[in-house]
Coordinates of C-alpha atoms and ligand atoms in Angstrom, one line a residue:
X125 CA 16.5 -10.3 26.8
X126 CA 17.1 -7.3 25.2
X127 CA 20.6 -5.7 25.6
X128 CA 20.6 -1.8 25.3
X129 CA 24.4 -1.8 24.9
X130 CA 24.3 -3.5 21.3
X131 CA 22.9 -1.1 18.6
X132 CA 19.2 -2.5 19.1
X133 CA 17.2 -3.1 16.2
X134 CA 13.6 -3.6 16.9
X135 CA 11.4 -5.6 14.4
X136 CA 7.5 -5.1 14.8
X137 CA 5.9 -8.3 13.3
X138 CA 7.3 -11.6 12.9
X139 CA 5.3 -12.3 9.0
X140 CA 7.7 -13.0 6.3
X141 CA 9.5 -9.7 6.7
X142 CA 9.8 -9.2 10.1
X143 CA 11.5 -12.6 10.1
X144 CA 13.2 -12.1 7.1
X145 CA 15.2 -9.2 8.5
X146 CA 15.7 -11.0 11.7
X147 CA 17.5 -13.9 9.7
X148 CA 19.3 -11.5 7.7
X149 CA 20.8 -9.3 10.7
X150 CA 21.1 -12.3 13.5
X151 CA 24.8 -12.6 12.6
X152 CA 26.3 -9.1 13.5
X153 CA 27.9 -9.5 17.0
X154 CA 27.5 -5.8 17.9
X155 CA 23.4 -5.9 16.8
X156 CA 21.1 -6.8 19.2
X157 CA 17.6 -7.8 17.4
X158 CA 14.2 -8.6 18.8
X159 CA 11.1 -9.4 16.9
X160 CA 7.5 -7.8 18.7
X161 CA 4.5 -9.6 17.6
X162 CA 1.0 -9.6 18.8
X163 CA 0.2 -12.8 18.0
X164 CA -0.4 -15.0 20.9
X165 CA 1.6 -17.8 18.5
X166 CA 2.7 -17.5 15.4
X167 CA 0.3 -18.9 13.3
X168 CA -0.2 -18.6 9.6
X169 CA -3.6 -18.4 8.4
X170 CA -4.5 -21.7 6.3
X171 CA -4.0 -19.9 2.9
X172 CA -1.3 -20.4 0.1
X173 CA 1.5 -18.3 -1.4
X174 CA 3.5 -18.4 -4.2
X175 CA 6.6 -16.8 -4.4
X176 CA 8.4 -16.0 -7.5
X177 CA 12.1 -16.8 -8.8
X178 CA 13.3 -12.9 -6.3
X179 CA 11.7 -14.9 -3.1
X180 CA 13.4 -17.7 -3.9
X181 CA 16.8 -16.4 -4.5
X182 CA 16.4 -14.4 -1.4
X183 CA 15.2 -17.0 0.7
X184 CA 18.6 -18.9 -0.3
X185 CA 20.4 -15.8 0.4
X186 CA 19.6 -15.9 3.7
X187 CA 19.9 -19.2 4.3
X188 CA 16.7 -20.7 4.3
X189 CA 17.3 -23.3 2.2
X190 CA 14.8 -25.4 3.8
X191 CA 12.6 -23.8 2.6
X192 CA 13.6 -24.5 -1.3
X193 CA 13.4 -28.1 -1.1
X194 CA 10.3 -30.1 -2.9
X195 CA 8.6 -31.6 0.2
X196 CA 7.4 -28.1 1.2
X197 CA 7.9 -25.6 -2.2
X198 CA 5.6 -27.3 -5.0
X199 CA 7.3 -26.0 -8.4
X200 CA 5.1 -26.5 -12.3
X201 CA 7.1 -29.3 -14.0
X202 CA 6.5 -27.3 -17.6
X203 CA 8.9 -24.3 -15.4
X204 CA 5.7 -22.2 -16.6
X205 CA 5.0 -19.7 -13.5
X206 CA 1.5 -20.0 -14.1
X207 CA -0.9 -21.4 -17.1
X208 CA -4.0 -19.5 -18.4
X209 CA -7.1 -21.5 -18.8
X210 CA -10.6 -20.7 -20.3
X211 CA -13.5 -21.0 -18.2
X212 CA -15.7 -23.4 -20.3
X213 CA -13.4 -25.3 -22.4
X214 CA -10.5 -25.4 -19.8
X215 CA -8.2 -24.9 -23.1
X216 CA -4.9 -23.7 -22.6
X217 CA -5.1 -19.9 -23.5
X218 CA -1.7 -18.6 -22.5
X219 CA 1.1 -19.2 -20.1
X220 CA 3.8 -16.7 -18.0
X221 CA 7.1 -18.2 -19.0
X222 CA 10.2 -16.9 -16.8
X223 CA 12.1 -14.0 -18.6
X224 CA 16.0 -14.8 -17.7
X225 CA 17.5 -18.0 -16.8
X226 CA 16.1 -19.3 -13.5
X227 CA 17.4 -22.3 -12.3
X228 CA 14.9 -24.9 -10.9
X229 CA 15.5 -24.3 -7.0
X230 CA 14.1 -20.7 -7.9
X231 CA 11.3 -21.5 -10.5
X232 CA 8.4 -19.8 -9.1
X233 CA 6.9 -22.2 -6.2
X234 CA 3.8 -22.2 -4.1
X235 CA 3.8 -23.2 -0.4
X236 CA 1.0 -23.4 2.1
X237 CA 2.0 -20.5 4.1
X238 CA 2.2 -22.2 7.4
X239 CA 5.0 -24.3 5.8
X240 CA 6.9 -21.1 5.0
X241 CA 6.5 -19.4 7.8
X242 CA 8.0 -22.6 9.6
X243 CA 10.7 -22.5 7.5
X244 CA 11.6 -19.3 8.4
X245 CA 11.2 -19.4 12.5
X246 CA 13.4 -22.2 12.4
X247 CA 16.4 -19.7 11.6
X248 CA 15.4 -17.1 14.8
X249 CA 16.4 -17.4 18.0
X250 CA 12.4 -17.9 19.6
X251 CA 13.8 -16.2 22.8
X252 CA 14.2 -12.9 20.3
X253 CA 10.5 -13.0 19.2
X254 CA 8.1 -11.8 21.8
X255 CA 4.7 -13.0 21.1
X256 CA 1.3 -11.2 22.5
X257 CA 3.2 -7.4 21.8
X258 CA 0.9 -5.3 19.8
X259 CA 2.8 -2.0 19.2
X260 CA 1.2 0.7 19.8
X261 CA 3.7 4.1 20.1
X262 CA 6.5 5.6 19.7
X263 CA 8.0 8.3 21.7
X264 CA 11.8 9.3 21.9
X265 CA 13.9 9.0 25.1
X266 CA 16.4 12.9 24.9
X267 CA 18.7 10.8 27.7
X268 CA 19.6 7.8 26.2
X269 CA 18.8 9.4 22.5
X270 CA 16.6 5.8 22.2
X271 CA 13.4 5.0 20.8
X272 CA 11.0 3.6 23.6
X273 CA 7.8 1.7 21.7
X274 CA 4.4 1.2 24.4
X275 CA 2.9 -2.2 23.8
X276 CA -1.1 -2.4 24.1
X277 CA -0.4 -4.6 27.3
X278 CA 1.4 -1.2 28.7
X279 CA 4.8 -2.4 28.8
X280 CA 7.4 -0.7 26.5
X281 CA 10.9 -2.0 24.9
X282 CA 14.0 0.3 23.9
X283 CA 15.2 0.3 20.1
X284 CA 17.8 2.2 18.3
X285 CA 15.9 1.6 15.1
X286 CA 12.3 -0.1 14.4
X287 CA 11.9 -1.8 11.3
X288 CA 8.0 -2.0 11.0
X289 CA 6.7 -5.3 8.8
X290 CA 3.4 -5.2 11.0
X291 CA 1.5 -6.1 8.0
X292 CA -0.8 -4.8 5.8
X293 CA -2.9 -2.6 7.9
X294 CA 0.3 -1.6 10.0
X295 CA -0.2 0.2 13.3
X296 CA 3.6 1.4 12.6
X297 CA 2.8 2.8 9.1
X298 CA -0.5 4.6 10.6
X299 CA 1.0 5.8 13.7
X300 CA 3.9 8.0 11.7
X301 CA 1.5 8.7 8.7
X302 CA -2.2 8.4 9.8
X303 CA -3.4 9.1 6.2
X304 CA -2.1 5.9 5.1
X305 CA -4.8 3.6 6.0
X306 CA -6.3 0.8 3.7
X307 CA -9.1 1.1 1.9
X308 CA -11.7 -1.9 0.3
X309 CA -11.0 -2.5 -2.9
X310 CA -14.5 -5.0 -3.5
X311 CA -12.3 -8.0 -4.3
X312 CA -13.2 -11.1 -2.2
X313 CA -10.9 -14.4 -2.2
X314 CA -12.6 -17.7 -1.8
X315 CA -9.2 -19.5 -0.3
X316 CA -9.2 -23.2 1.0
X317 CA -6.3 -25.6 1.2
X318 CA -6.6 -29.2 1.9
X319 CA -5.2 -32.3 1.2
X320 CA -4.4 -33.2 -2.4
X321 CA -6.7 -36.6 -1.8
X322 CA -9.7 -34.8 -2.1
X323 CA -9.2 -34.0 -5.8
X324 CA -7.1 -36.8 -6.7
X325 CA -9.7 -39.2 -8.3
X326 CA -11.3 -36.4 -10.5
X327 CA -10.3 -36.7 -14.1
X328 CA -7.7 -34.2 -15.5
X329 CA -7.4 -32.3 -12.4
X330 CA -4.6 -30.1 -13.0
X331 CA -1.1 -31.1 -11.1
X332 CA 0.6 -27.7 -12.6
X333 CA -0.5 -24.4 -10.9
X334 CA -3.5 -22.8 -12.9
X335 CA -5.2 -20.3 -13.6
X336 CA -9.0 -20.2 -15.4
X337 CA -10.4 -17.5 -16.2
X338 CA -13.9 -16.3 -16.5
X339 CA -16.1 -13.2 -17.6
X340 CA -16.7 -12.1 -14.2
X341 CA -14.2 -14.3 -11.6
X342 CA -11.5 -16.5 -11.8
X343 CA -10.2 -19.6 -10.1
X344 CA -7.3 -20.2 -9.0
X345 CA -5.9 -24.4 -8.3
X346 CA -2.6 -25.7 -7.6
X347 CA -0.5 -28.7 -5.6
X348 CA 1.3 -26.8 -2.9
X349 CA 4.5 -29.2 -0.5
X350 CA 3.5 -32.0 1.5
X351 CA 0.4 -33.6 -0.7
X352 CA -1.7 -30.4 -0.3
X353 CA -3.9 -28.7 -3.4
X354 CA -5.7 -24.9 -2.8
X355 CA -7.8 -23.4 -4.9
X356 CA -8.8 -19.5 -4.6
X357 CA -12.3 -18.3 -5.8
X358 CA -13.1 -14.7 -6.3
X359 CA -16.1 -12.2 -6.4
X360 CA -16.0 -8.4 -7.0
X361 CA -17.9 -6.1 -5.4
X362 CA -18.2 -2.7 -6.2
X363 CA -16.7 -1.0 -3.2
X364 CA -18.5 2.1 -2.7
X365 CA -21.9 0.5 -2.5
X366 CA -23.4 0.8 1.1
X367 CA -24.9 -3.2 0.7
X368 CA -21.9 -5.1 -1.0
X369 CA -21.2 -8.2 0.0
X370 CA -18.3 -9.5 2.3
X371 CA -18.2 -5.8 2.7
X372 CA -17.5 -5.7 6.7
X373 CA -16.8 -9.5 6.7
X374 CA -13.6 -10.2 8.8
X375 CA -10.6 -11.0 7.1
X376 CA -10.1 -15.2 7.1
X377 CA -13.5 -15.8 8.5
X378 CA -15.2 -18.6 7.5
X379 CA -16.8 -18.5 3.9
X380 CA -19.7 -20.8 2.8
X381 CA -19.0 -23.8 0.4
X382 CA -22.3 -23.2 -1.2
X383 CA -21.7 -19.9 -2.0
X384 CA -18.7 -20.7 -3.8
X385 CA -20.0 -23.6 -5.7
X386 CA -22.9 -21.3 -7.1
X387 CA -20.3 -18.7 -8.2
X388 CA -19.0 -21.6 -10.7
X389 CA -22.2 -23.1 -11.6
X390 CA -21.9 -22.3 -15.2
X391 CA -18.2 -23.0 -15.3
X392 CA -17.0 -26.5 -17.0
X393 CA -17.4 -29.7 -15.5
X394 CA -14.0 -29.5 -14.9
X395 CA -13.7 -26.8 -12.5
X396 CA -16.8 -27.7 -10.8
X397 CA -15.7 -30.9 -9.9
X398 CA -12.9 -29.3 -8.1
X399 CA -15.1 -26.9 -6.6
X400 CA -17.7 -29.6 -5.2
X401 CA -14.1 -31.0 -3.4
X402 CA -13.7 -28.5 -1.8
X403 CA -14.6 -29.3 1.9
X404 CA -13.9 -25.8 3.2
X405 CA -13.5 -22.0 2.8
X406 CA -12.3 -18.6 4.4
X407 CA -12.8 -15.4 3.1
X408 CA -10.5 -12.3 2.6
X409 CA -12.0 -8.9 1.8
X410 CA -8.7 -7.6 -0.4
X411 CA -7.9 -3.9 0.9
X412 CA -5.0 -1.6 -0.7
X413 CA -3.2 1.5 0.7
X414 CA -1.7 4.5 -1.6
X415 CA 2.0 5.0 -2.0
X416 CA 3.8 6.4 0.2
X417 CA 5.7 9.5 -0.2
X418 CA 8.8 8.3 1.9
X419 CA 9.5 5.3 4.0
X420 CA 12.2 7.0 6.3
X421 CA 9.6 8.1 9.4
X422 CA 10.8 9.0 12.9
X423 CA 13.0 11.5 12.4
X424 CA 15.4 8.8 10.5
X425 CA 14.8 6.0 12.9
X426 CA 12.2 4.4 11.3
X427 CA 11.6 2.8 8.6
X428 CA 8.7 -0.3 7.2
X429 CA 9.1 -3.2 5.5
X430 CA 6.5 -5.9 3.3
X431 CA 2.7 -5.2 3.2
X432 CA 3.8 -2.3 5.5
X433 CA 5.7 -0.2 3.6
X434 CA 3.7 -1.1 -0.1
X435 CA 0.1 -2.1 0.9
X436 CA -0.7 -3.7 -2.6
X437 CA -3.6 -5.9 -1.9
X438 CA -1.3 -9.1 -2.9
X439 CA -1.8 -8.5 -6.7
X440 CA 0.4 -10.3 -8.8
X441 CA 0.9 -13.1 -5.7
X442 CA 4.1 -11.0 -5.3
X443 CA 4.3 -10.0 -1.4
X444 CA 5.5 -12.2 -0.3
X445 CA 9.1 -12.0 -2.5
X446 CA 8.8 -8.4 -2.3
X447 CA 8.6 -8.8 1.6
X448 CA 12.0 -10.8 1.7
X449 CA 13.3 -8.7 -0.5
X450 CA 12.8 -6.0 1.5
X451 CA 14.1 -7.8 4.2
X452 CA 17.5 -8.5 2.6
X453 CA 17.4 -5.2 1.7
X454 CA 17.0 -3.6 4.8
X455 CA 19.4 -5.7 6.4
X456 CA 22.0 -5.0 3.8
X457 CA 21.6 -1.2 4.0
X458 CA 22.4 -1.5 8.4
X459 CA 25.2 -3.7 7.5
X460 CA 26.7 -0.8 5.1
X461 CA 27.2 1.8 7.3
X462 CA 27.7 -0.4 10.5
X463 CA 29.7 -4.0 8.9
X464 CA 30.4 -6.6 11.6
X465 CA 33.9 -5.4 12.1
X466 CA 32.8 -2.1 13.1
X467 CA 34.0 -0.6 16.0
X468 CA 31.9 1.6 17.4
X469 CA 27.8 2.0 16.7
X470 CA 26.8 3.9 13.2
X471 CA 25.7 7.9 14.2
X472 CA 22.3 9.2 13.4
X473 CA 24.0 10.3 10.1
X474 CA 24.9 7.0 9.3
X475 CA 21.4 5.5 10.2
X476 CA 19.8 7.7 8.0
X477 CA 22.3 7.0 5.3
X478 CA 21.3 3.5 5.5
X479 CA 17.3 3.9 5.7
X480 CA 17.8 6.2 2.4
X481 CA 19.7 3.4 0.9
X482 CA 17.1 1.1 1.8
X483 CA 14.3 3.5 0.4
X484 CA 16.7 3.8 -2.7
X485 CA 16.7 0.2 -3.4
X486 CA 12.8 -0.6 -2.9
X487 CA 10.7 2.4 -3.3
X488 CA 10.7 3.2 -6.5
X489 CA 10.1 -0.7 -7.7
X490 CA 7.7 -1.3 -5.2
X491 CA 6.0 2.4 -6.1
X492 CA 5.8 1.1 -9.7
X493 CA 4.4 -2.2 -8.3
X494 CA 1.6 0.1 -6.5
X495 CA 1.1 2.0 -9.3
X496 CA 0.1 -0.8 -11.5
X497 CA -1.8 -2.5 -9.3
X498 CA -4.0 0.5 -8.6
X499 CA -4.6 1.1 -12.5
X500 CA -5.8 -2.5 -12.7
X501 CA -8.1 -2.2 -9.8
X502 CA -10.0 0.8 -11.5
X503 CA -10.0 -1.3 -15.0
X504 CA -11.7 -4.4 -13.2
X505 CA -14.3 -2.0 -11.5
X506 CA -15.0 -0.5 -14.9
X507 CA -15.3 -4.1 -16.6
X508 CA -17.9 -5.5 -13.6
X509 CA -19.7 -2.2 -13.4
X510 CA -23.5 -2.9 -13.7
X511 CA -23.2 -0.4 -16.6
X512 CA -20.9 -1.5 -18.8
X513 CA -21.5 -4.4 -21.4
X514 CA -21.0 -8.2 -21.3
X515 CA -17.7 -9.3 -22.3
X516 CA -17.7 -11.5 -25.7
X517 CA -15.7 -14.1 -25.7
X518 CA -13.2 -12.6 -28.0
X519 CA -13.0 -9.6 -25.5
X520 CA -12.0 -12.6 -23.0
X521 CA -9.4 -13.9 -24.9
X522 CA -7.6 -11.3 -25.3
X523 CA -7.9 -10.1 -22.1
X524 CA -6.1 -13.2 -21.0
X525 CA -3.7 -12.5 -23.9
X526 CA -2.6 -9.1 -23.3
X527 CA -2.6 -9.4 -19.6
X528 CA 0.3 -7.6 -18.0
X529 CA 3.7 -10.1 -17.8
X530 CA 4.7 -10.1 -14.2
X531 CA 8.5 -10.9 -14.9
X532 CA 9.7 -7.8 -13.8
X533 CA 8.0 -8.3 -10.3
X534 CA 9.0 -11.7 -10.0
X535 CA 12.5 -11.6 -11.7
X536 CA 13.6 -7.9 -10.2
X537 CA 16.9 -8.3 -9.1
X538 CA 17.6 -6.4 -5.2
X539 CA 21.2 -6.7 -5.5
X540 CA 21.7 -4.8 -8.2
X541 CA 19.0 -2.9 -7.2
X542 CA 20.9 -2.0 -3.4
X543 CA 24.6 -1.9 -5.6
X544 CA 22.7 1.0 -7.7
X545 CA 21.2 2.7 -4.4
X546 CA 24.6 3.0 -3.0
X547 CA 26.7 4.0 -5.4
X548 CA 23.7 6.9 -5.7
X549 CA 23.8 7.7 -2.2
X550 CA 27.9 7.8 -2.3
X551 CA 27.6 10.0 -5.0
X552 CA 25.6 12.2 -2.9
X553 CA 22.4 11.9 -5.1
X554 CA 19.9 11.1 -2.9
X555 CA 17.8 13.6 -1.8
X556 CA 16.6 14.0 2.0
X557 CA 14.6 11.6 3.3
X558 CA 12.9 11.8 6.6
X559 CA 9.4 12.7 8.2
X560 CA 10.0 13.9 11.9
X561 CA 6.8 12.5 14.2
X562 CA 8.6 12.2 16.9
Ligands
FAD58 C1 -4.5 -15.1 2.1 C2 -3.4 -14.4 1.5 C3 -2.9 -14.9 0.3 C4 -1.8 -14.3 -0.3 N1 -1.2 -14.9 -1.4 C5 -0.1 -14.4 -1.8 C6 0.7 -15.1 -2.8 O1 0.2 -16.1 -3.3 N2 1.9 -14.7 -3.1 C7 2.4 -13.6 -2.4 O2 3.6 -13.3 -2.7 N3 1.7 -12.9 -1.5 C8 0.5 -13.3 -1.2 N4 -0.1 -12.7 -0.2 C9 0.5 -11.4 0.3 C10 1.6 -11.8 1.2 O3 1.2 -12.8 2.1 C11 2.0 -10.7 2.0 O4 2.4 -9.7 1.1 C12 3.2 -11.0 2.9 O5 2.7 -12.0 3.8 C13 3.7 -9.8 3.6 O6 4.4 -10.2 4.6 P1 4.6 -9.2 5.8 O7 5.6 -9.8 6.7 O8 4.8 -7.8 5.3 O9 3.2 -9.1 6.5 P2 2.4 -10.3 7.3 O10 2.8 -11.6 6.8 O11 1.0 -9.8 7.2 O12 3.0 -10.2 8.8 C14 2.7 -9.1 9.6 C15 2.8 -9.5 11.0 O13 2.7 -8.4 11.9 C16 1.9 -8.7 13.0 N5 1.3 -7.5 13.5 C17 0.2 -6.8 13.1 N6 0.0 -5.8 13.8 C18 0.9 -5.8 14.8 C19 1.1 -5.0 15.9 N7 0.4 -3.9 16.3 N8 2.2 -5.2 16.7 C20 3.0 -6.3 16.5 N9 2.8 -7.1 15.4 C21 1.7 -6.9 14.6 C22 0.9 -9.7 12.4 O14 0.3 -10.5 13.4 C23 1.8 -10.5 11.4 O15 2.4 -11.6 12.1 C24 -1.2 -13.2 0.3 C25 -1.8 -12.7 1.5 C26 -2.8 -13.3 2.1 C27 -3.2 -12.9 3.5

C-alpha cells in the first residue's frame, strides 16, 4: 500500500532497472517506493544476458550477491570476456581481455535472464510491485503538488517522482517526448536457451563463451548457470525495404529451427553441429531510439532509467550493466539531496538537483554508448548492402581484428562517474535541465 506521507517514489517497470532502483532505495525510512508493471507475472523471456565486470560490481553494491555466485552467473575460465572465432576453421581470431584488474566475482558473466531477474525480486518487497499496471499518463495534482499516473485498467497511483525503466519502447519516454520512438534497425536475433545436454556429446563444443564470425552473420554460444548453453543466430535485413523479413514479426515469437540451420549451412561442421542441437528458437527484431536531448522530463519530476532512457538496441550485450548502473545511480542522486537522516522531504529544488546529478552521471556515457552503436549500425548496412562487394577473407579478419574494444562500456566506473557529477553540480556547473509536459 502506498503511503502518500513518505516522499513516494514511483518506479514504472520492474526489468533489471526498475528493480534495481527499488533494491537500491528500499532502505530509506522516509521513502516510500512502489514498482508498476504491466506484466501479469514477472516473467523473463527465455533469452540470455551477459553482463560485464560494471553489472557485476553493481549488482554486489546493492546487495545482490546471489546473483554472483557460479550456480546461476557462468564466467569464461581463460577470464577472456569473449573469444573471436572464424566461421570455417573455428580458429581462434582474437579475444576481449578485461582492461583493469577485475577480480573473478566480476569477470564478465552470462546468465539466463530468468535466473537474473529472480535474483533480483528476491531483494523487493513483492507487496511493493504491482503487476498488470500498464502506465499510461501523467497529469499533475496543483493540491497536493503530486504526480498522479492513469493505469490502462483506469486506476491511477500518486508519486512524488517516477523513475521510468518501462523498457525499450517506453510508454514513459514517449508520453513526455513523443518523437522518441524506436525504429527497425533490420537486425534479427536467432536466441534459444536449453539445457547444456543437448550439446554435450558433440566434439569440441566450446565451454567458454564465443563468438564466430562470418561474412554475413554471426553466432553466438555459451554455458550460462545451472547446466544451460544458448546460442544467438543473426540475419540482417535492410530496414527500409517494404518486404524484409521478420520485418513486422513480434518481438520473442517463435522462430523456425530450419530457418536457422539454413543460415549456417555453409558454416564448419562445428557450428553446425551445434546448430542441428538446437531444439528451439524465438526471434527478436532489434529496434534502436535516438539520444535524447535530456532525461529530466516532467517539469523535474521525471526522470528514465535502462533501455528507457538509452534505447541502444542491446549492442555490445551492455544493457543490462548499464541498466543497474543506472539504477545505483539514480538511487544515489535521491539519497544526496534527501540522506536517511533527513528531516524533512527534499523541495522541488532539491529534486531537480538530484535528477541533474543523475543525468550528469549517465548521459553523457550512455550518449557516447548511442553514438557508437548508431555508427556501427550504418557500417553493417553498408557492408550487407546488395551493392557493395563480397568480403575477402582478409577483409574478414581484420574486421574481427579491429573491432571496437568494449572495455570502456563494460569497465566504466559510476561512482566515479556520480563523485564527478556532484562535485559539478556543487560547483554550480550544470546547466538547466528540465522539459515541462506537464
Ligand atoms: C533477448 C535479449 C537479449 C539481450 N541480451 C543482452 C545481453 O546479453 N547483455 C545485456 O547487457 N543486455 C542484453 N539485452 C538488453 C538488456 O536486456 C536490456 O538492456 C535490459 O534488460 C534493460 O533493462 P530495463 O529494465 O531497462 O528494461 P526491461 O528489462 O525491458 O524491463 C522493462 C519492464 O517494463 C515493463 N513495461 C513495459 N511497458 C510498461 C508499461 N506501460 N507500464 C508498466 N511497465 C511496463 C516491461 O514489462 C518490463 O518488465 C538483451 C535484451 C533482450 C530482450
Amino acid at each position: 500500500m502506498a503511503d502518500s506521507s513518505k516522499f513516494q517514489i514511483a518506479i514504472v517497470g520492474a526489468g533489471i532497472a526498475g528493480l534495481g532502483a527499488a533494491i537500491a532505495l528500499k532502505n530509506h525510512p522516509a521513502i516510500d517506493v512502489q514498482v508498476y508493471e504491466k506484466a501479469l507475472e514477472l516473467r523473463e523471456i527465455g533469452a540470455s544476458i551477459a553482463l560485464g565486470p560494471n553489472g557485476m560490481r553493481t549488482l554486489e553494491r546493492l546487495g545482490v550477491n546471489n546473483a554472483l555466485e557460479d550456480e546461476v552467473a557462468f564466467r569464461n575460465k581463460s577470464r577472456h570476456p569473449m573469444i573471436y572465432r572464424h566461421w570455417q576453421t573455428n580458429e581462434i581470431v582474437s579475444t576481449d581481455s578485461h582492461a583493469g584488474e577485475v577480480e573473478y566475482r566480476h569477470l564478465t558473466s552470462r546468465f539466463y535472464r530468468a535466473h537474473l531477474q529472480e535474483a533480483l525480486a528476491k531483494h523487493v518487497d513483492p507487496s511493493r510491485i504491482h503487476l498488470s499496471k500498464a502506465f499510461q499518463s501523467v497529469t499533475s495534482d496543483a493540491t497536493t503538488g503530486k504526480l498522479l499516473i492513469t493505469f490502462t485498467d483506469g486506476t491511477t497511483a500518486t508519486a512524488d517522482i517516477i523513475l521510468g525503466s518501462d523498457g525499450i519502447h517506453s510508454p514513459v519516454r514517449t508520453f513526455f517526448v513523443p518523437t522518441s520512438g524506436t525504429a527497425w534497425t533490420g537486425w534479427v536475433a536467432f536466441r534459444s536457451v536449453f539445457p547444456y545436454s543437448h550439446v554435450a556429446h558433440i566434439k569440441d563444443v566450446p565451454d567458454e563463451a564465443n563468438h564466430f564470425w562470418g561474412p554475413d552473420r554471426t553466432l553466438f554460444v555459451s554455458k550460462l548457470g545451472r547446466d544451460l548453453f544458448t546460442v544467438v543466430g543473426s540475419y540482417q535485413a535492410d530496414p527500409g525495404a517494404p518486404d524484409a523479413p521478420w520485418k513486422d514479426s513480434a518481438w520473442d515469437s517463435k522462430g523456425d529451427v530450419n530457418v536457422l540451420r539454413g543460415f549456417y549451412k555453409d558454416w564448419s561442421p562445428l557450428t553446425r553441429q551445434i546448430i542441428d542441437a538446437v531444439p528451439h528458437t524465438n526471434v527478436y527484431p532489434n529496434s534502436a531510439a535516438r539520444v535524447l536531448d535530456t532525461w529530466v522530463l516532467g517539469g523535474g519530476r521525471v526522470t528514465l532509467a535502462g533501455d528507457a532512457a538509452h534505447a541502444h538496441g542491446g549492442a555490445f550485450a551492455a544493457g543490462g550493466s548499464l541498466a543497474l548502473d543506472d539504477a545505483w545511480a539514480f538511487a544515489a542522486s535521491i539519497l544526496h539531496v534527501f540522506p536517511e537522516n533527513a528531516t524533512r522531504k527534499p523541495t522541488d529544488t532539491e529534486i531537480l538537483t538530484a535528477l541533474r546529478i543523475y543525468e550528469k552521471t549517465r548521459k553523457p556515457h550512455t550518449d557516447r554508448v548511442m553514438s557508437v552503436v548508431h555508427e556501427n549500425n550504418k557500417k553493417k548496412l553498408a557492408r550487407y548492402s546488395q551493392d557493395s562487394p563480397p568480403e575477402s577473407d582478409e577483409q574478414l579478419r581484420a574486421r574481427i581484428k579491429n573491432r571496437d574494444d568494449p572495455s570502456w562500456i563494460h569497465e566504466h566506473d559510476v561512482q566515479a562517474a556520480f563523485a564527478r557529477a556532484v562535485a559539478e553540480e556543487t560547483a554550480g556547473q550544470v546547466g538547466a535541465g528540465g522539459q515541462a509536459r506537464l
